[in-house]
XYZ file of C-alpha atoms in Angstrom:
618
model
C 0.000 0.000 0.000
C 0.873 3.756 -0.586
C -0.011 6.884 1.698
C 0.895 10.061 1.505
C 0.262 12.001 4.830
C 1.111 15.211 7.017
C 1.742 15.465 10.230
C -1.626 15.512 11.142
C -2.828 12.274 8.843
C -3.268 10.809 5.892
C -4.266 13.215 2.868
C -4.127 10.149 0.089
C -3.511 6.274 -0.590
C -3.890 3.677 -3.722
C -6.628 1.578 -3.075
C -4.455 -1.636 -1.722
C -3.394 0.183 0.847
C -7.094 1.269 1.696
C -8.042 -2.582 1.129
C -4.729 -3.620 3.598
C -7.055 -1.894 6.006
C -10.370 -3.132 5.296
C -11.398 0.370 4.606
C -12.216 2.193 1.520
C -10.253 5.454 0.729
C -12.777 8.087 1.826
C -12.698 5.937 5.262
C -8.703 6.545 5.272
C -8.311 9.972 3.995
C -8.148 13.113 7.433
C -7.301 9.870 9.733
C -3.921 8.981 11.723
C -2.053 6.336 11.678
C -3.089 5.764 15.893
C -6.558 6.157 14.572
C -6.149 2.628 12.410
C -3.662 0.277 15.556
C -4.444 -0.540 19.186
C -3.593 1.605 21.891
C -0.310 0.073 22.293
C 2.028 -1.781 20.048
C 3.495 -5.038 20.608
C 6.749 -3.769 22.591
C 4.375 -2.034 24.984
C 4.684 1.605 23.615
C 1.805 3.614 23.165
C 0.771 4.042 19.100
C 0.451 7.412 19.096
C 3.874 7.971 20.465
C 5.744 5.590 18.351
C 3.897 6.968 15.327
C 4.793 10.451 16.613
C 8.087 9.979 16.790
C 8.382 8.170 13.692
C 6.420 11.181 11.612
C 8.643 13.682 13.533
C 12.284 11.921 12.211
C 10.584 11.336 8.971
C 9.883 15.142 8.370
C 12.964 16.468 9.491
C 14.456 14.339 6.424
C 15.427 10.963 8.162
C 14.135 8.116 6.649
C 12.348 5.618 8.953
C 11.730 1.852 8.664
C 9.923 0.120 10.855
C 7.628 -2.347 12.183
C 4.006 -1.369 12.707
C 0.352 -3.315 14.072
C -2.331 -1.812 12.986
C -6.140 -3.245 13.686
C -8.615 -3.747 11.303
C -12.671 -2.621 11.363
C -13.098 -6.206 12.136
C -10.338 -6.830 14.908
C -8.043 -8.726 13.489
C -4.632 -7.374 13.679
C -2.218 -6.775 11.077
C 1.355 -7.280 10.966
C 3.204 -4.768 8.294
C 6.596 -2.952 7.681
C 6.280 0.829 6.724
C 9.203 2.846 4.648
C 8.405 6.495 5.805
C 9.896 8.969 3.636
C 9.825 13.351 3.169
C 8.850 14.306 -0.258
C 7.286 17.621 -2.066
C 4.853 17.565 -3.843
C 2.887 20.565 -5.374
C 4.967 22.942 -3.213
C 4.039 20.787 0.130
C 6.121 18.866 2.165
C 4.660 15.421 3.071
C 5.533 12.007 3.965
C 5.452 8.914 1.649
C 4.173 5.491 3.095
C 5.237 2.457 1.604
C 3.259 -0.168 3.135
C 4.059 -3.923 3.085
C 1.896 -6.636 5.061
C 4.311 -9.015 6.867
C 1.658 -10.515 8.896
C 3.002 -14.010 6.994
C 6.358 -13.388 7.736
C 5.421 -12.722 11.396
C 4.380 -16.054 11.816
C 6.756 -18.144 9.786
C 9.226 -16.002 11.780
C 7.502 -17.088 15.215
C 7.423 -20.586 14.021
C 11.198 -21.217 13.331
C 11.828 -19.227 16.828
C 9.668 -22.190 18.047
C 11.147 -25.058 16.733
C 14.819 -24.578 14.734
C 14.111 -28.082 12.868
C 10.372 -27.241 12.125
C 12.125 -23.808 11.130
C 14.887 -25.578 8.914
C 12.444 -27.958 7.202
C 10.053 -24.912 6.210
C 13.214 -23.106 5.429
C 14.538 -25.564 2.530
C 10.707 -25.644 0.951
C 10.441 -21.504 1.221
C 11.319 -18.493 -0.991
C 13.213 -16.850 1.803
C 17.132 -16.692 2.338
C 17.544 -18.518 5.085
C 21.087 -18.073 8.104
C 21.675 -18.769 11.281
C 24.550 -17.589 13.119
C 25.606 -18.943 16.949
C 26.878 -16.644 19.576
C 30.376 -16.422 18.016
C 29.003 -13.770 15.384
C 29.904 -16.448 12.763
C 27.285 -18.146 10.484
C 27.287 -21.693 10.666
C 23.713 -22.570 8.398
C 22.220 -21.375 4.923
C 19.234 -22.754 3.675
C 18.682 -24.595 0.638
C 17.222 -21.389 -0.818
C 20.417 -19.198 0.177
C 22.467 -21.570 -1.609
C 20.870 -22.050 -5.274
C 20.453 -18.040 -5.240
C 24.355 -17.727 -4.703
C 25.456 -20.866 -6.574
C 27.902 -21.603 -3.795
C 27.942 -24.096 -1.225
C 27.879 -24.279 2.360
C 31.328 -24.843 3.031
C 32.041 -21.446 0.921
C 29.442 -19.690 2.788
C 29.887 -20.541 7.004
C 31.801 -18.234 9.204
C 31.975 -15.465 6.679
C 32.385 -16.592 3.519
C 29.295 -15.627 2.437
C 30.521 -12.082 2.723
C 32.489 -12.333 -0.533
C 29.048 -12.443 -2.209
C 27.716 -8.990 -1.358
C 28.335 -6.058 -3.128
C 31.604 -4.297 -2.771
C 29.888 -1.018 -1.963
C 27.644 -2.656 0.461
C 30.192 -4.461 2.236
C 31.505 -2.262 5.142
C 27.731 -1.392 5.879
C 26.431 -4.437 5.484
C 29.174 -5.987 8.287
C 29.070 -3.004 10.749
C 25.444 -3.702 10.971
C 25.800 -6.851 11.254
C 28.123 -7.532 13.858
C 26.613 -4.373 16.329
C 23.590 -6.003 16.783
C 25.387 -9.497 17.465
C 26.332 -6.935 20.921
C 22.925 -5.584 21.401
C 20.962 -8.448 21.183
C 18.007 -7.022 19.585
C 16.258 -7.497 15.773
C 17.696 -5.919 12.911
C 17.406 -5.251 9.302
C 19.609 -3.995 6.770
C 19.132 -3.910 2.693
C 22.072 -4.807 0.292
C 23.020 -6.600 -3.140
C 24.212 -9.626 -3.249
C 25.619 -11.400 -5.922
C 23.363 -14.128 -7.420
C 24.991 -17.387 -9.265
C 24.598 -15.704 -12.576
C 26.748 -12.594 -11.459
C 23.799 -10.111 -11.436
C 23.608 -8.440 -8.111
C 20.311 -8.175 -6.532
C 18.524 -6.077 -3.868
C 18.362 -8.515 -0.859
C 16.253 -7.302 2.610
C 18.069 -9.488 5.220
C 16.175 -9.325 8.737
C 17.722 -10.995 11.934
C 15.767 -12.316 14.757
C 18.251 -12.992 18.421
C 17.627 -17.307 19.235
C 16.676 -18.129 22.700
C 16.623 -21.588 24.398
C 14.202 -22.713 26.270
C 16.233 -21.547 29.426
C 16.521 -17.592 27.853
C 19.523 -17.796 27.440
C 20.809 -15.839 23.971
C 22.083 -18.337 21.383
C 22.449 -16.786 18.298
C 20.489 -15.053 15.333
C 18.011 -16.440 12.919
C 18.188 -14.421 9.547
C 15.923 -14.140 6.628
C 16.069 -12.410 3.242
C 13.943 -11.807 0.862
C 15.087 -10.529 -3.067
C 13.641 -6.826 -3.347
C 14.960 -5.889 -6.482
C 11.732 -5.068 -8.185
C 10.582 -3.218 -5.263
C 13.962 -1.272 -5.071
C 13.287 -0.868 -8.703
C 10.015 0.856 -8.219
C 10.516 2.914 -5.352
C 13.508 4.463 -7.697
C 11.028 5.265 -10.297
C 8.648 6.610 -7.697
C 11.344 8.742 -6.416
C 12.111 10.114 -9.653
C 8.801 10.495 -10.687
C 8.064 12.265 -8.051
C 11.526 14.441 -8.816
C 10.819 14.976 -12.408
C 7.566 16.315 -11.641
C 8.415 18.575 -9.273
C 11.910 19.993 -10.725
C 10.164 20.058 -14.323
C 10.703 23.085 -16.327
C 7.098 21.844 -18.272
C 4.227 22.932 -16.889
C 2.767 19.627 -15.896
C -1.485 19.180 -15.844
C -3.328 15.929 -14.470
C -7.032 15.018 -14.342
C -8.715 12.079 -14.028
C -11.208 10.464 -17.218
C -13.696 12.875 -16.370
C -11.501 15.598 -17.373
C -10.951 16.878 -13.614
C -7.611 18.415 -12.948
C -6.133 16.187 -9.965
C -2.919 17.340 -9.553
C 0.092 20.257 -10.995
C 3.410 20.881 -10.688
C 5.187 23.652 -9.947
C 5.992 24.515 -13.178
C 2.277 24.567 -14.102
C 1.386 27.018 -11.361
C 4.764 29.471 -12.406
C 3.327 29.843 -16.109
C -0.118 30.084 -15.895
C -0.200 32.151 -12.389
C -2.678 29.567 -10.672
C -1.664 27.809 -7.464
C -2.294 24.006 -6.866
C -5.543 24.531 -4.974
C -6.908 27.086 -6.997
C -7.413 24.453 -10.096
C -7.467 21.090 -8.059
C -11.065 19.441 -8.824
C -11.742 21.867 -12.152
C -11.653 21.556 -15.729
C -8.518 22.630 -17.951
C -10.491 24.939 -19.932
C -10.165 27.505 -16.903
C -6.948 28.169 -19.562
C -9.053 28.811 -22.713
C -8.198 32.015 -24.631
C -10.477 31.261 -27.251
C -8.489 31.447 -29.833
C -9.383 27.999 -31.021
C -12.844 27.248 -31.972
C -14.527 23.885 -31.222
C -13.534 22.540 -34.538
C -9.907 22.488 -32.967
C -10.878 20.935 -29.612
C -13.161 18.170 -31.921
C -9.489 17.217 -33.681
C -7.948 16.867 -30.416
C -10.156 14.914 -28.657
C -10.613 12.529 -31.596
C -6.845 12.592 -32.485
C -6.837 11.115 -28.712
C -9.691 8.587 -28.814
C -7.647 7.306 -32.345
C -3.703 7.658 -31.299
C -4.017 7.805 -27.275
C -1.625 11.025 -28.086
C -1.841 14.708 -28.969
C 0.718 16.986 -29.945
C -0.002 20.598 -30.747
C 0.627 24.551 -30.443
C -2.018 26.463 -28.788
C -3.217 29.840 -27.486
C -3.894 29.354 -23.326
C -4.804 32.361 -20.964
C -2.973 32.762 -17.574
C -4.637 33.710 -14.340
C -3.472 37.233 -15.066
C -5.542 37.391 -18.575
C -2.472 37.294 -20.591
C -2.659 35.227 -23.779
C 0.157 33.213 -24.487
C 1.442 30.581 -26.866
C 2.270 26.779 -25.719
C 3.434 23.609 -27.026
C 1.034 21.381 -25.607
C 1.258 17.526 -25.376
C -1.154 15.571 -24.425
C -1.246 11.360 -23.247
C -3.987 9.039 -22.503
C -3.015 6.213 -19.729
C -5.631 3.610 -19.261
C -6.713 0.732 -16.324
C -4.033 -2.131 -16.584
C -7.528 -4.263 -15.635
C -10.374 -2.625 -17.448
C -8.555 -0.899 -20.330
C -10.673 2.193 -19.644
C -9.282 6.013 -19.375
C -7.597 6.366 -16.332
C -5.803 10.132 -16.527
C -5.036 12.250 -19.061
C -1.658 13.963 -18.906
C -0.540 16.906 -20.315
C 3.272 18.619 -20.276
C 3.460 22.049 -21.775
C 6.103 24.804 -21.945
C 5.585 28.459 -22.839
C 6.960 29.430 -26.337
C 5.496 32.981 -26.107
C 9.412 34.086 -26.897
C 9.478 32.018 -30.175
C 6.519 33.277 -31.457
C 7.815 36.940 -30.422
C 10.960 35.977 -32.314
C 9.142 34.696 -34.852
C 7.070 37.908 -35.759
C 10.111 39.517 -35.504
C 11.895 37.516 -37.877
C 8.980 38.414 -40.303
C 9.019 41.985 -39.504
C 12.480 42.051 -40.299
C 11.946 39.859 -43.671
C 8.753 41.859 -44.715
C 9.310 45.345 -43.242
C 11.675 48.425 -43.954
C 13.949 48.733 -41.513
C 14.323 52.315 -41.036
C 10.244 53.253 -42.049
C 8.662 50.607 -40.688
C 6.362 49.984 -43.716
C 5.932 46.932 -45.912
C 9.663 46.630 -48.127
C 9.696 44.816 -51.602
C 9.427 41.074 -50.675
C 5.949 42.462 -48.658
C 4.700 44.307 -51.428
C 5.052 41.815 -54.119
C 2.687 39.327 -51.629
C 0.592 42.283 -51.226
C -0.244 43.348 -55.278
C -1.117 39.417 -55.678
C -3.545 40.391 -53.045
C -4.497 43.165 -54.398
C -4.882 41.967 -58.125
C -7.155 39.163 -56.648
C -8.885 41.356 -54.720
C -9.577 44.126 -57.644
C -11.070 41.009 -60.143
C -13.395 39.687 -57.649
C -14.412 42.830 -57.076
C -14.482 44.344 -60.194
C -12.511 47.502 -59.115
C -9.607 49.180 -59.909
C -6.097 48.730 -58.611
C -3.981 52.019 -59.456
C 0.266 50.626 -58.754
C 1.937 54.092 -57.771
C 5.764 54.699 -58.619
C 7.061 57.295 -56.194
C 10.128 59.268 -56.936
C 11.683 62.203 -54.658
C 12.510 65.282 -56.603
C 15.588 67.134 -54.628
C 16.129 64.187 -51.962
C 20.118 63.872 -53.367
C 20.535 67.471 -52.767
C 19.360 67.033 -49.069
C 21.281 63.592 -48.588
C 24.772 64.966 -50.393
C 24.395 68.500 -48.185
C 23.130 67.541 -44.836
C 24.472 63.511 -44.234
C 22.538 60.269 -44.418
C 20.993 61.097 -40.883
C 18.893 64.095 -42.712
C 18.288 61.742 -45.325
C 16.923 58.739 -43.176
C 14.730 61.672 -41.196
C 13.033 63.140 -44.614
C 12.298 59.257 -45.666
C 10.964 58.285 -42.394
C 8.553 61.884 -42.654
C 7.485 60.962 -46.352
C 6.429 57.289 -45.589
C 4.756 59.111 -42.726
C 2.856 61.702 -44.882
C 1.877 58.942 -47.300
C 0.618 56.819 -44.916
C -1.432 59.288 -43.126
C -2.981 59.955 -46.816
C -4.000 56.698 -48.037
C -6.673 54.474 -46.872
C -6.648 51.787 -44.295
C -6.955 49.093 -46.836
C -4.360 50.733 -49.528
C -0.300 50.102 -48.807
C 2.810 51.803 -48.809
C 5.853 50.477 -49.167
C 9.923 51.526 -49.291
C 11.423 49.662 -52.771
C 15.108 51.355 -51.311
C 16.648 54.723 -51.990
C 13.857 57.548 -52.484
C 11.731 55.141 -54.219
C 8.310 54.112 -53.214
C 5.953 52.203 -54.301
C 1.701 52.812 -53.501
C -1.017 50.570 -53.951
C -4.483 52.194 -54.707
C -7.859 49.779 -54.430
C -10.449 52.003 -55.653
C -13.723 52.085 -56.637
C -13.824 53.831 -59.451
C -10.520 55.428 -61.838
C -11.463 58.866 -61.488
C -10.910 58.571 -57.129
C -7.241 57.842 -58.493
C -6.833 61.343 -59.596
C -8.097 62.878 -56.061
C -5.381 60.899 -54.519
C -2.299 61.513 -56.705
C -2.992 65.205 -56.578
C -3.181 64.997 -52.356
C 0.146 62.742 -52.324
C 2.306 65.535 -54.212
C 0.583 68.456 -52.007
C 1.176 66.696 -48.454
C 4.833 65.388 -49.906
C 5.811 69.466 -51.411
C 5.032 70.668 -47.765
C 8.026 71.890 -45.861
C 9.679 69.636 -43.741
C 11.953 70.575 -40.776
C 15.771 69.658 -40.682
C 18.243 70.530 -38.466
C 15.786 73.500 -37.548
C 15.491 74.426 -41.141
C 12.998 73.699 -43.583
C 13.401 71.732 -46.520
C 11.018 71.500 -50.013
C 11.158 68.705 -51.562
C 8.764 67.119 -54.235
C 7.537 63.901 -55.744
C 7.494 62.531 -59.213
C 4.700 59.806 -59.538
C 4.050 57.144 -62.458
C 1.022 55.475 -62.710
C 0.109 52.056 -64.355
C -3.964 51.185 -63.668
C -5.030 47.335 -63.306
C -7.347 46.255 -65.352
C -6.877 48.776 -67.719
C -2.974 47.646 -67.840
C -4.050 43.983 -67.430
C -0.682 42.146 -66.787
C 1.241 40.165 -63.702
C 2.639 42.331 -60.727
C 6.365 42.888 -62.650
C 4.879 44.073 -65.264
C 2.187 46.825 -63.999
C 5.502 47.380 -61.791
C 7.741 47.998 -64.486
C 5.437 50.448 -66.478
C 5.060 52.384 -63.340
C 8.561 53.116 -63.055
C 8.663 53.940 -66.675
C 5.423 56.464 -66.470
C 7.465 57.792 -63.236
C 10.470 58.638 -65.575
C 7.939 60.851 -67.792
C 6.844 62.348 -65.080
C 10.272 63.429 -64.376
C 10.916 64.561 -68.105
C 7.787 66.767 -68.148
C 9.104 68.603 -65.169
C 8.198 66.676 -61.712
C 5.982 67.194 -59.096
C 3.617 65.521 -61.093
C 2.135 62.405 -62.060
C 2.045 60.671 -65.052
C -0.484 57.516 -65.651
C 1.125 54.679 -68.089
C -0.756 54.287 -71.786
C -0.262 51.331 -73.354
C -0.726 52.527 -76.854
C 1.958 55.056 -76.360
C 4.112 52.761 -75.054
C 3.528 50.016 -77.736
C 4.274 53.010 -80.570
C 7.416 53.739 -78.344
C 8.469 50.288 -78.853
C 8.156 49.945 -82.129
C 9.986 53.642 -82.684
C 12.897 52.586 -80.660
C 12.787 49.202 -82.537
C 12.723 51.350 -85.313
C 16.165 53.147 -84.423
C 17.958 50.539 -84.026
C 17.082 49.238 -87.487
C 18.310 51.947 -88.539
C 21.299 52.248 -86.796
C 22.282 48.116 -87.643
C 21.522 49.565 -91.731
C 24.107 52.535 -91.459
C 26.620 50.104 -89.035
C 26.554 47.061 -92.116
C 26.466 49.949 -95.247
C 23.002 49.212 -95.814
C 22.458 53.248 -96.975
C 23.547 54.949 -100.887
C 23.816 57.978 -102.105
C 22.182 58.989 -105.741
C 23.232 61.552 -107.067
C 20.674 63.991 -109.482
C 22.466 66.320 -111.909
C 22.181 70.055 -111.709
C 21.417 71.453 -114.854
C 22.423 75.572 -115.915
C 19.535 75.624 -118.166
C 20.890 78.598 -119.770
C 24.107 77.016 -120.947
C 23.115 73.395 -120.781
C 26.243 72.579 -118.437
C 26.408 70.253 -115.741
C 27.316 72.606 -112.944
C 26.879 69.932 -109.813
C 24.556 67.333 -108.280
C 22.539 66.792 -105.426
C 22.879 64.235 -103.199
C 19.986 62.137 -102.217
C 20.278 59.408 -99.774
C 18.036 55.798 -99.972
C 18.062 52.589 -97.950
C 18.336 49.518 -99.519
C 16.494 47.699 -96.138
C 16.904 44.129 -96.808
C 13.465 43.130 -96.409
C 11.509 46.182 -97.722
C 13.845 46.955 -100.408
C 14.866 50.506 -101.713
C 13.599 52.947 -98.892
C 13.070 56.562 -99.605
C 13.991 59.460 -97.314
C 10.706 60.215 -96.291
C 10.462 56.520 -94.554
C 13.395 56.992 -92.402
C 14.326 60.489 -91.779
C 11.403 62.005 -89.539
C 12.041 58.758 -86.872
C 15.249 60.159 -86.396
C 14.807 64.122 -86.238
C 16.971 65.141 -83.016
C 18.435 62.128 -82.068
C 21.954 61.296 -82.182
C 21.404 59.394 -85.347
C 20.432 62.470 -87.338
C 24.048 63.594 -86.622
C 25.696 60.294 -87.402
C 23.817 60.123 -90.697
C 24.212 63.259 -91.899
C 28.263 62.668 -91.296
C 27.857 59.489 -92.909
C 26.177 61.597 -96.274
C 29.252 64.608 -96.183
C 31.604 61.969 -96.023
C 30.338 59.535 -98.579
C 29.903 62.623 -101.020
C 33.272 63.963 -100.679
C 34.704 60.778 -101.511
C 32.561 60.694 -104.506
C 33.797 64.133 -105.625
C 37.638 63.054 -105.205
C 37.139 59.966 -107.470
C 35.105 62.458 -109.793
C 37.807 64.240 -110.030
C-alpha cells in the first residue's frame, strides 16, 4: 500500500493500501495512523507515540523503517513494515508510506523461533534466504534457498564466507550492521546486493531475529532475506517520478477520465499564475483564450480517442488574462484491468518568446527597416492580393511609382541622418494619406511604391494630386525647412491587365515621364503610347544596324544651268536599300530620327560619302 500524509494524517492512498485496512479510501483519507492500531504496540509503547516519533524523524528528512500493528474494522490485527519517507509535492512537504503486510512473515518467523528443525524444514521448501549464526558472530547454516540463489555451497558460505558475495559497496555497511547487533541483542534489518549465481547483483532485505533456548539464554540469530529488487526498482522510479515532476521546467497538468484536474506541478502554477488549490477538482479549460474554436478541440479529442496522443501549439490564458502561446502535449493512460481512461496527462512549456521571435523575424523579412512599412518582398505578396482582390471585385487597382525630386541634394548636403529623417517623414505623410486598406511600401533609396484599391478610376486622380501636395510641404531639418517634391508614375489594373512585374515595371517607366515633363507631377502609363514607343525605338535601331553594315547609298541627281546646258553639280539624295523592304526613300526613315543622335551620325555618314565621290570624280 501507498499513503501520503502530514503530520496531522493521511491526505491520500492507492486503493491496496485502503483494502490492507479493510477500509475504503474516503474511510482513510483526514485519519492517523493511531486512529487505524491498538492503543499500544506489541513492545508495549503507546501508538500514538511511536507513530509520533516516527512522523517527527521522517519530516525532518530521516528516513524511517519500521515495524508497525495496525487493527482492522473487524479486529483482526495486522502485521506490516512501513518505509516512511519526506517528499514535495505541489509545493508541500509530506511524507510517503510504503506499506508492506508481513503478517506471513510474522508467523513463519515465530514458528522457526519455536522449533529450529520445524524452522529448517520450512526453510529448505520456502522463498526466503535462510542463516543462522551462533553466539560467536559467525554463520554456521544457509538454507537450501540461500544456496541455489548464490550458486555456492555451504562450506564457501559458514563463518563469513558468504561475505564475498555482497556487493563491494555494500560491504563495510552491510558488516558493521551486522556484527553491532550481534552486541545488542536485539532485531535488525539492513538492505544490500548480493551477488546471485549468474553474477547479477540483486537487492536482498536481510532481517535478523536474536535465538533463545528454552532456558533464555541468547544463542544466536536467525536471519531471513527476501530478493527486493523489483521493489527497489520501483521505489527508484517513484522517487524520480516524483523528482521529475516537481523539478520540471514543463508545466505539468493531471485530471482524471472525467476531465478533472487532480494534480500540478510547480511549473504549471509558475506559467499560468494559478496555485495548486486554486485548479485542483476543475476543468482545464479555466486556460481557454479562445483562440481555437470547437472545430480544434473536436481534432484533439478525436486525435486522442484514435492515437491515445496529442501533440499541438495552442493559445492558453494565464490567471493574469495574458494570452500566451504553448506547445502542448497531451497522453492518454488507461486501467491495466479494465482498459478504460484512467488520466489524461498533459506537459506544456511556454513558447510565447518564439513566437515573439518569430514575428520579428517576419518583420524584419517583410518590413523596412528604417520606415517601418511593408519593403519589396511584402509588397510583391501584397499586389497578388491586391490583383485578386480588384477582379473579384471588379474595381480598380492604381500601382503608384514614387520618386523624390531634390532628396540627393538634401542627402549629399546635410548627411545620411537628414536623409533617413526626410524618408521616415514621407512614408509618414503617405501613410497618413492613403486608406486603411491601400499600402505603402519603401522599394530602397527615395523610391516608393503605392497601392491604390479604388472604386472607381477617377478617385485615383483625387489621390495623386493629395500625395504631391502633403509630400511638397516643408519639412523641418536641423531647424530648417526643406522643399522637396515627388514625381509619380502610374500604371492602372485592369486597364494595364498584366502580372505584378509588369504593372511594376510600367510604373517606373510612367514615373520617368513624369520626371521629363518637369516633376511634381504624375504621369499615368498608356499602353498605346508605349507600344508606338516600342516599335519607334525598334525602329532606331534598325536603322542604326543599316548605317553600321552599309546598308544606306547615295544617288546623285544632276544640276542642270539651263541657260548654258552645263552640268554645274549634283545633289545628293540618300536611300536605304532595307533588306526586307527593299529601296527605302527618305521620307520613310528620316522624320524617326529628327533630333536624335542618329540624325548627326547620318548626316556625317552623307558629307563623307559625297566627298569621296567628288575626289574619285575628279
Amino acid at each position: 500500500g501507498i499513503f501520503l500524509q502530514d503530520a496531522a494524517g493521511f491526505i491520500d492512498c492507492n486503493e491496496k493500501g485502503a483494502s490492507m485496512y479493510g477500509l475504503s479510501r474516503a474511510e482513510v483519507i483526514g485519519r492517523s495512523p493511531a486512529d487505524l492500531a491498538p492503543e499500544r504496540q506489541p513492545d508495549g509503547r503507546l501508538s500514538a507515540e511511536v507513530a509520533g516519533e516516527k512522523i517527527i524523524a521522517a519530516l525532518s528528512g530521516e528516513p524511517q523503517q519500521f515495524e508497525w500493528q495496525p487493527l482492522r474494522p473487524d479486529g483482526v490485527p495486522l502485521e506490516v513494515e512501513i518505509t516512511l519517507n519526506r517528499i514535495e509535492l505541489g509545493g508541500s512537504v509530506c511524507l510517503q508510506a510504503v506499506v508492506r503486510d508481513i503478517t506471513e512473515r510474522k508467523r513463519v518467523e515465530l514458528q522457526l523461533i519455536e522449533s529450529e528443525l520445524q524452522y529448517r524444514t520450512l526453510a529448505d521448501s520456502g522463498q526466503a534466504l535462510i542463516w543462522t549464526a551462533g553466539t560467536d558472530k559467525l554463520c554456521d547454516y544457509f538454507n537450501k534457498v540461500w544456496l541455489e540463489f548464490t550458486g555456492r555451497s555451504i562450506e564457501q558460505e559458514i563463518n563469513q564466507g558468504w561475505l564475498e558475495s555482497v556487493h563491494p559497496d555494500d560491504y563495510q555497511h552491510c558488516r558493521d550492521v551486522y556484527l553491532s547487533f550481534f552486541d545488542r541483542h536485539e532485531k535488525f534489518g539492513m538492505d544490500y546486493r548480493l551477488r546471485r549465481h549468474d553474477g547479477e547483483y540483486r537487492w536482498i532485505r536481510d532481517e535478523g531475529c536474536p535465538r533463545y533456548n528454552s532456558e533464555g539464554e541468547f544463542i544466536g540469530y536467525i536471519g531471513y532475506c527476501l530478493d527486493i529488487t523489483e521493489r527497489k526498482a520501483a521505489e527508484e522510479n517513484l522517487r524520480i517520478t516524483a523528482s521529475v515532476f516537481d523539478t520540471s521546467q514543463e508545466g505539468i497538468l493531471i485530471t482524471n477520465a472525467s476531465n478533472v484536474i487532480v494534480d500540478v506541478n510547480p511549473a504549471f502554477t509558475r506559467i499560468t499564475g494559478y496555485s495548486r488549490e486554486e485548479v485542483l477538482g476543475r476543468n482545464p479549460n479555466l486556460l481557454n483564450s479562445g483562440h481555437q474554436d470547437p472545430d480544434f478541440y473536436a481534432e484533439m479529442w478525436q486525435a486522442l480517442a484514435q492515437k491515445k496522443a496529442w501533440r499541438g501549439e495552442i493559445w492558453s490564458r494565464r490567471k493574469s488574462g495574458e494570452i500566451y502561446a504553448e506547445l502542448l502535449s497531451i497522453s492518454v493512460i488507461y486501467d491495466d484491468n479494465d482498459g478504460g481512461v484512467q488520466r489524461y496527462v498533459g506537459v506544456f512549456s511556454d513558447i510565447s518568446y518564439l513566437k515573439e521571435h518569430e514575428a520579428e523575424l517576419s518583420r524584419v523579412a517583410h518590413y523596412d527597416a528604417l520606415t517601418d512599412i511593408p519593403n519589396r518582398v511584402l509588397l510583391a505578396d501584397r499586389m497578388k492580393q491586391a490583383i485578386a482582390q480588384s477582379a473579384r471585385d471588379l474595381n480598380v487597382l492604381a500601382v503608384c511609382y514614387l520618386d523624390l525630386d531634390g532628396f540627393k541634394s538634401i542627402n549629399d548636403t546635410l548627411g545620411h541622418a537628414a536623409g533617413d529623417q526626410v524618408l521616415v517623414e514621407v512614408a509618414r505623410r503617405i501613410g497618413h494619406t492613403i486608406r486603411g486598406g491601400d499600402t505603402v511600401a519603401r522599394l530602397g533609396g527615395d523610391e516608393f511604391v503605392v497601392l491604390l484599391e479604388l472604386e472607381k478610376g477617377e478617385e485615383c486622380i483625387v489621390t495623386l494630386e493629395r500625395l504631391l501636395e502633403v509630400i511638397a510641404l516643408p519639412i523641418m531639418v536641423k531647424d530648417k525647412p526643406q522643399l522637396l517634391s515627388a514625381s509619380i508614375g502610374v500604371s492602372i489594373y485592369p486597364l494595364d491587365n498584366e502580372d505584378p512585374d509588369t504593372l511594376l515595371r510600367h510604373a517606373d517607366q510612367a514615373m520617368y515621364i513624369a520626371k521629363q515633363s518637369g516633376k511634381n507631377c504624375f504621369y499615368i502609363y498608356d499602353s498605346a503610347l508605349d507600344l508606338r514607343a516600342r516599335n519607334h525605338n525598334d525602329f532606331l535601331k534598325s536603322i542604326r544596324h543599316g548605317l553600321e553594315f552599309n546598308e544606306f547609298e547615295l544617288y546623285y541627281q544632276p544640276k542642270i544651268n539651263l541657260r548654258t546646258q552645263r552640268l554645274v553639280g549634283a545633289e545628293a539624295l540618300i536611300r536605304w536599300k532595307h533588306p526586307k523592304r527593299g529601296l527605302l526613300s527618305p521620307i520613310e526613315f528620316l522624320r524617326p530620327i529628327e533630333n536624335t543622335e542618329l540624325d548627326i551620325e547620318i548626316g556625317n555618314w552623307v558629307i563623307a560619302t559625297s566627298l569621296a565621290q567628288i575626289n574619285r570624280w575628279h
